Amino acid sequence: MTGSERVHKLIGLASDIAAGENDAESIGFLGQALVQTTLPHSDPGVPYFERSSGAVSLSIIANPKFGLPFGTVPRLLLAWICTEAVRTKSPTLGLGRSQNEFLRKLGMRTDGRDCLRLRTQSLKLFSSMLSITYQIEGRYGLKNMPIADEAFVLWDPHRPDDRMLWESSLRLSNTFFKNITDSPVPIDMRVLRALSKSPLAMDIYSWLVYRIFLLRVKNRPGVMIPWAALKLQFGADYGDSPRGLIDFKKRFLLRLKEAQLFYPEANATPQDAGLFVGASRLHTRHTGSAKLSRL
């Protein structure tokens, strides 16, 4: 698909979403730390990864057997996990009785390629350890947390439509469950799925929703975020050279325009010094119920 074909498709999806009604199924959630910092966009080829956003840093340590989670699928998985945890108020989540049933829950296709991607990235994600740190006015905080304490995936990968007698399940660690349910960020799941060809576009959309909410809560008209800080948060794999910053900025602005197709009210204006984000209309009717936390 060419760039122009992709844009035309996104414009159509954005129009369909704007014309539709928000319902309970369209509202999803992400943990605050997962919006402030992000997973790798592509395979980093190392067992450790870190991203920072201001005072908050997220590091991921992989199980060497499986490697680090990266790309679209872990983002869809985390959005589903956070949404289900917030809705059910339970750390034990049912994944469905067949692999294809769960793929449909994530908004993914049920072909062989997506089956393999789901299986591979699930193993990477569920076996990883997250570490969130923050430093505020000389104070330092740290939380280490596995995503899951237990995962029982009973599907037959060679027969993805077969329904098992027992439902596959995931039990989140208490620390991770508390972290994602204490301060969830409301998002539109339809938008996240529409942008799922680009992990960066997914990250920018979720971050814009959260950043504008912060401005409204703090009664601030706007904030200027330097390009170097945005690169540290969203594009640490572009390298530290001036060329790396230029390449990141070009890609970031491209994906920002795609995110703004679905959130046209968002005041996010590129300037020489950085990106100006202004207090704008909130994206979802549930955003006002979110709250702030340090982690």
Short mmCIF file of C-alpha atoms in Angstrom, two decimals:
data_model
loop_
_atom_site.label_atom_id
_atom_site.label_comp_id
_atom_site.label_asym_id
_atom_site.label_seq_id
_atom_site.Cartn_x
_atom_site.Cartn_y
_atom_site.Cartn_z
CA MET A 1 0.00 0.00 0.00
CA THR A 2 1.40 3.38 -1.02
CA GLY A 3 1.50 6.39 1.30
CA SER A 4 -1.39 8.10 -0.51
CA GLU A 5 -3.49 4.90 -0.43
CA ARG A 6 -2.84 4.61 3.31
CA VAL A 7 -3.92 8.21 3.93
CA HIS A 8 -7.11 7.77 1.88
CA LYS A 9 -7.95 4.62 3.82
CA LEU A 10 -7.35 6.39 7.16
CA ILE A 11 -9.51 9.34 6.09
CA GLY A 12 -12.32 6.91 5.33
CA LEU A 13 -11.92 5.14 8.68
CA ALA A 14 -11.83 8.46 10.54
CA SER A 15 -15.01 9.56 8.77
CA ASP A 16 -16.75 6.30 9.68
CA ILE A 17 -15.74 6.63 13.33
CA ALA A 18 -16.81 10.28 13.49
CA ALA A 19 -20.20 9.38 12.02
CA GLY A 20 -20.72 6.50 14.43
CA GLU A 21 -21.83 6.50 18.03
CA ASN A 22 -19.51 6.01 20.99
CA ASP A 23 -20.58 2.92 22.89
CA ALA A 24 -19.19 0.81 25.70
CA GLU A 25 -17.22 -1.32 23.24
CA SER A 26 -15.44 1.67 21.68
CA ILE A 27 -14.00 3.03 24.94
CA GLY A 28 -10.75 1.41 26.03
CA PHE A 29 -8.02 2.17 28.53
CA LEU A 30 -4.23 2.20 28.81
CA GLY A 31 -2.11 2.45 31.94
CA GLN A 32 -0.68 5.92 32.42
CA ALA A 33 2.95 4.77 32.32
CA LEU A 34 2.30 2.86 29.09
CA VAL A 35 1.15 6.11 27.47
CA GLN A 36 3.97 8.28 28.81
CA THR A 37 6.60 5.81 27.60
CA THR A 38 6.41 3.21 24.84
CA LEU A 39 7.47 -0.25 23.70
CA PRO A 40 9.93 -0.78 20.84
CA HIS A 41 8.52 -0.17 17.36
CA SER A 42 10.70 -2.84 15.77
CA ASP A 43 12.86 -5.67 17.10
CA PRO A 44 15.77 -3.97 18.95
CA GLY A 45 17.77 -7.20 18.91
CA VAL A 46 18.75 -6.81 22.58
CA PRO A 47 17.19 -8.13 25.81
CA TYR A 48 16.82 -4.67 27.41
CA PHE A 49 15.00 -1.53 26.26
CA GLU A 50 14.35 1.85 27.90
CA ARG A 51 12.32 4.95 27.03
CA SER A 52 11.93 8.18 29.00
CA SER A 53 9.34 10.95 29.20
CA GLY A 54 10.31 13.78 31.51
CA ALA A 55 10.64 12.38 35.01
CA VAL A 56 9.30 8.93 34.08
CA SER A 57 11.30 6.07 32.53
CA LEU A 58 10.09 2.65 31.47
CA SER A 59 12.52 -0.21 30.99
CA ILE A 60 11.69 -3.70 29.75
CA ILE A 61 13.77 -6.77 30.48
CA ALA A 62 13.09 -9.74 28.23
CA ASN A 63 13.16 -13.43 28.90
CA PRO A 64 16.20 -14.40 26.74
CA LYS A 65 14.29 -17.36 25.35
CA PHE A 66 11.60 -15.16 23.77
CA GLY A 67 13.05 -11.65 23.39
CA LEU A 68 11.44 -8.22 23.72
CA PRO A 69 7.88 -7.46 22.60
CA PHE A 70 7.70 -4.96 19.74
CA GLY A 71 5.38 -3.51 17.12
CA THR A 72 1.60 -3.40 16.82
CA VAL A 73 0.51 -6.63 18.49
CA PRO A 74 1.82 -5.94 22.04
CA ARG A 75 0.13 -2.52 21.90
CA LEU A 76 -3.21 -4.10 20.99
CA LEU A 77 -2.67 -6.73 23.68
CA LEU A 78 -1.88 -4.14 26.36
CA ALA A 79 -4.87 -2.01 25.39
CA TRP A 80 -7.15 -5.05 25.63
CA ILE A 81 -5.58 -6.15 28.94
CA CYS A 82 -5.89 -2.69 30.50
CA THR A 83 -9.46 -2.28 29.26
CA GLU A 84 -10.58 -5.65 30.60
CA ALA A 85 -8.83 -5.05 33.94
CA VAL A 86 -10.59 -1.68 34.34
CA ARG A 87 -13.99 -3.06 33.30
CA THR A 88 -13.93 -6.29 35.30
CA LYS A 89 -11.90 -4.97 38.26
CA SER A 90 -10.23 -8.37 38.29
CA PRO A 91 -6.60 -9.37 37.63
CA THR A 92 -7.76 -12.67 36.09
CA LEU A 93 -8.78 -12.23 32.46
CA GLY A 94 -10.44 -14.74 30.14
CA LEU A 95 -8.83 -14.92 26.71
CA GLY A 96 -11.50 -17.05 25.03
CA ARG A 97 -11.84 -20.71 24.12
CA SER A 98 -10.16 -20.45 20.71
CA GLN A 99 -7.28 -18.51 19.26
CA ASN A 100 -9.46 -16.95 16.57
CA GLU A 101 -11.95 -15.79 19.20
CA PHE A 102 -9.16 -13.85 20.91
CA LEU A 103 -7.84 -12.47 17.61
CA ARG A 104 -11.28 -11.04 16.93
CA LYS A 105 -11.31 -9.45 20.39
CA LEU A 106 -8.11 -7.63 19.45
CA GLY A 107 -9.47 -6.54 16.08
CA MET A 108 -6.90 -8.69 14.26
CA ARG A 109 -7.38 -10.97 11.27
CA THR A 110 -7.78 -14.70 11.74
CA ASP A 111 -5.31 -15.70 9.02
CA GLY A 112 -2.14 -17.69 9.61
CA ARG A 113 0.12 -14.64 9.68
CA ASP A 114 -1.75 -12.88 12.49
CA CYS A 115 -2.07 -16.16 14.41
CA LEU A 116 1.72 -16.48 14.39
CA ARG A 117 2.23 -12.80 15.31
CA LEU A 118 -0.18 -13.11 18.24
CA ARG A 119 1.48 -16.25 19.58
CA THR A 120 5.02 -14.88 19.21
CA GLN A 121 4.36 -11.46 20.71
CA SER A 122 2.18 -12.84 23.53
CA LEU A 123 5.06 -15.01 24.70
CA LYS A 124 7.42 -12.04 24.54
CA LEU A 125 5.05 -9.70 26.40
CA PHE A 126 3.81 -12.05 29.12
CA SER A 127 7.35 -13.18 29.98
CA SER A 128 8.82 -9.65 30.23
CA MET A 129 9.58 -7.63 33.35
CA LEU A 130 8.73 -3.93 33.45
CA SER A 131 10.54 -1.37 35.59
CA ILE A 132 9.10 2.15 36.02
CA THR A 133 11.15 4.86 37.67
CA TYR A 134 10.45 8.51 38.37
CA GLN A 135 12.44 11.43 39.76
CA ILE A 136 10.60 14.51 41.02
CA GLU A 137 12.28 17.33 42.97
CA GLY A 138 15.09 15.06 44.12
CA ARG A 139 12.78 12.20 45.08
CA TYR A 140 13.23 8.85 43.39
CA GLY A 141 10.71 6.05 43.00
CA LEU A 142 10.92 2.59 41.45
CA LYS A 143 8.45 -0.17 40.64
CA ASN A 144 9.47 -3.54 39.22
CA MET A 145 6.62 -5.65 37.94
CA PRO A 146 6.00 -8.67 35.76
CA ILE A 147 2.92 -8.27 33.59
CA ALA A 148 1.56 -11.72 34.39
CA ASP A 149 1.87 -14.12 37.29
CA GLU A 150 0.36 -16.94 35.24
CA ALA A 151 -0.84 -17.54 31.70
CA PHE A 152 -2.69 -20.65 30.52
CA VAL A 153 -3.07 -20.68 26.74
CA LEU A 154 -4.85 -23.89 25.79
CA TRP A 155 -5.47 -23.24 22.10
CA ASP A 156 -4.18 -25.59 19.44
CA PRO A 157 -2.09 -23.31 17.15
CA HIS A 158 -2.72 -25.68 14.21
CA ARG A 159 -6.51 -25.53 14.70
CA PRO A 160 -7.19 -21.89 15.67
CA ASP A 161 -10.98 -22.12 15.28
CA ASP A 162 -11.39 -25.16 17.54
CA ARG A 163 -13.08 -24.28 20.84
CA MET A 164 -11.45 -25.81 23.91
CA LEU A 165 -13.41 -27.16 26.86
CA TRP A 166 -11.69 -24.67 29.17
CA GLU A 167 -11.12 -20.98 28.50
CA SER A 168 -7.53 -19.75 28.21
CA SER A 169 -6.70 -17.20 30.89
CA LEU A 170 -4.17 -14.66 32.08
CA ARG A 171 -3.58 -13.60 35.68
CA LEU A 172 -1.93 -10.21 35.96
CA SER A 173 0.60 -9.56 38.69
CA ASN A 174 -0.83 -7.53 41.56
CA THR A 175 1.63 -4.70 40.96
CA PHE A 176 0.85 -4.42 37.26
CA PHE A 177 -2.90 -4.69 37.87
CA LYS A 178 -2.82 -1.90 40.43
CA ASN A 179 -0.65 0.27 38.20
CA ILE A 180 -2.96 0.10 35.18
CA THR A 181 -6.23 0.41 37.12
CA ASP A 182 -5.23 3.22 39.50
CA SER A 183 -4.92 5.84 36.75
CA PRO A 184 -6.21 4.52 33.40
CA VAL A 185 -6.15 6.77 30.33
CA PRO A 186 -9.37 6.48 28.24
CA ILE A 187 -8.85 5.99 24.51
CA ASP A 188 -11.03 5.01 21.55
CA MET A 189 -10.25 1.41 20.66
CA ARG A 190 -11.55 1.94 17.12
CA VAL A 191 -8.87 4.58 16.58
CA LEU A 192 -6.10 2.40 18.00
CA ARG A 193 -7.07 -0.42 15.64
CA ALA A 194 -7.39 1.93 12.66
CA LEU A 195 -3.82 3.17 13.26
CA SER A 196 -2.40 -0.30 13.84
CA LYS A 197 -0.29 -0.31 10.67
CA SER A 198 2.06 2.08 12.54
CA PRO A 199 3.10 1.54 16.17
CA LEU A 200 4.34 5.16 16.24
CA ALA A 201 0.94 6.50 15.14
CA MET A 202 -0.73 4.39 17.86
CA ASP A 203 1.67 5.82 20.46
CA ILE A 204 1.20 9.43 19.33
CA TYR A 205 -2.60 9.15 19.40
CA SER A 206 -2.67 7.70 22.95
CA TRP A 207 -0.12 10.24 24.16
CA LEU A 208 -2.05 13.21 22.66
CA VAL A 209 -5.22 12.14 24.48
CA TYR A 210 -3.30 11.95 27.76
CA ARG A 211 -1.22 15.11 27.27
CA ILE A 212 -4.26 17.26 26.49
CA PHE A 213 -6.07 15.86 29.49
CA LEU A 214 -3.09 16.85 31.68
CA LEU A 215 -3.23 20.42 30.37
CA ARG A 216 -6.92 20.65 31.14
CA VAL A 217 -6.51 19.24 34.66
CA LYS A 218 -3.63 21.59 35.45
CA ASN A 219 -5.47 24.54 33.87
CA ARG A 220 -2.55 25.27 31.53
CA PRO A 221 -3.08 26.78 28.07
CA GLY A 222 -0.35 24.70 26.46
CA VAL A 223 3.16 23.33 26.56
CA MET A 224 6.14 23.36 24.18
CA ILE A 225 7.92 20.01 24.01
CA PRO A 226 11.42 20.08 22.43
CA TRP A 227 12.10 17.74 19.53
CA ALA A 228 14.98 16.13 21.43
CA ALA A 229 12.62 15.23 24.29
CA LEU A 230 10.06 13.78 21.87
CA LYS A 231 12.78 11.73 20.21
CA LEU A 232 13.86 10.35 23.57
CA GLN A 233 10.26 9.37 24.30
CA PHE A 234 9.14 8.06 20.91
CA GLY A 235 12.21 7.45 18.76
CA ALA A 236 15.23 6.45 20.79
CA ASP A 237 16.24 4.02 18.01
CA TYR A 238 16.93 6.83 15.50
CA GLY A 239 20.45 7.46 16.81
CA ASP A 240 22.02 10.42 18.58
CA SER A 241 23.33 12.29 15.53
CA PRO A 242 21.72 15.47 14.11
CA ARG A 243 20.63 13.33 11.15
CA GLY A 244 18.86 10.98 13.56
CA LEU A 245 16.85 13.89 14.97
CA ILE A 246 15.91 15.08 11.47
CA ASP A 247 14.78 11.59 10.45
CA PHE A 248 12.76 11.20 13.64
CA LYS A 249 11.07 14.58 13.22
CA LYS A 250 10.04 13.75 9.65
CA ARG A 251 8.53 10.40 10.65
CA PHE A 252 6.91 11.82 13.79
CA LEU A 253 5.14 14.61 11.85
CA LEU A 254 3.86 12.11 9.29
CA ARG A 255 2.32 9.90 11.98
CA LEU A 256 1.06 12.93 13.95
CA LYS A 257 -1.03 13.95 10.93
CA GLU A 258 -2.50 10.44 10.83
CA ALA A 259 -3.38 10.57 14.54
CA GLN A 260 -5.00 13.99 14.09
CA LEU A 261 -7.31 12.59 11.42
CA PHE A 262 -9.04 10.81 14.31
CA TYR A 263 -8.58 13.62 16.85
CA PRO A 264 -8.94 16.78 14.74
CA GLU A 265 -9.68 18.92 17.81
CA ALA A 266 -6.17 18.24 19.15
CA ASN A 267 -4.07 21.40 19.02
CA ALA A 268 -0.63 19.97 18.24
CA THR A 269 1.40 22.41 16.16
CA PRO A 270 5.00 21.79 15.02
CA GLN A 271 7.40 24.69 15.51
CA ASP A 272 11.16 25.10 15.14
CA ALA A 273 11.73 24.59 18.87
CA GLY A 274 9.48 21.60 19.19
CA LEU A 275 5.82 20.57 19.25
CA PHE A 276 3.32 22.95 20.85
CA VAL A 277 0.40 21.11 22.44
CA GLY A 278 -2.49 23.29 23.50
CA ALA A 279 -5.42 22.62 25.82
CA SER A 280 -8.08 21.26 23.47
CA ARG A 281 -11.39 19.50 23.56
CA LEU A 282 -11.15 16.15 25.35
CA HIS A 283 -11.26 13.18 23.02
CA THR A 284 -13.61 10.81 24.87
CA ARG A 285 -16.48 11.50 27.20
CA HIS A 286 -14.82 9.26 29.81
CA THR A 287 -11.53 11.18 29.92
CA GLY A 288 -12.70 13.41 32.72
CA SER A 289 -12.87 10.42 35.07
CA ALA A 290 -9.15 9.73 34.73
CA LYS A 291 -6.84 10.79 37.55
CA LEU A 292 -3.17 11.56 37.89
CA SER A 293 -0.51 9.53 39.59
CA ARG A 294 3.26 9.61 39.73
CA LEU A 295 3.55 6.12 38.28
#
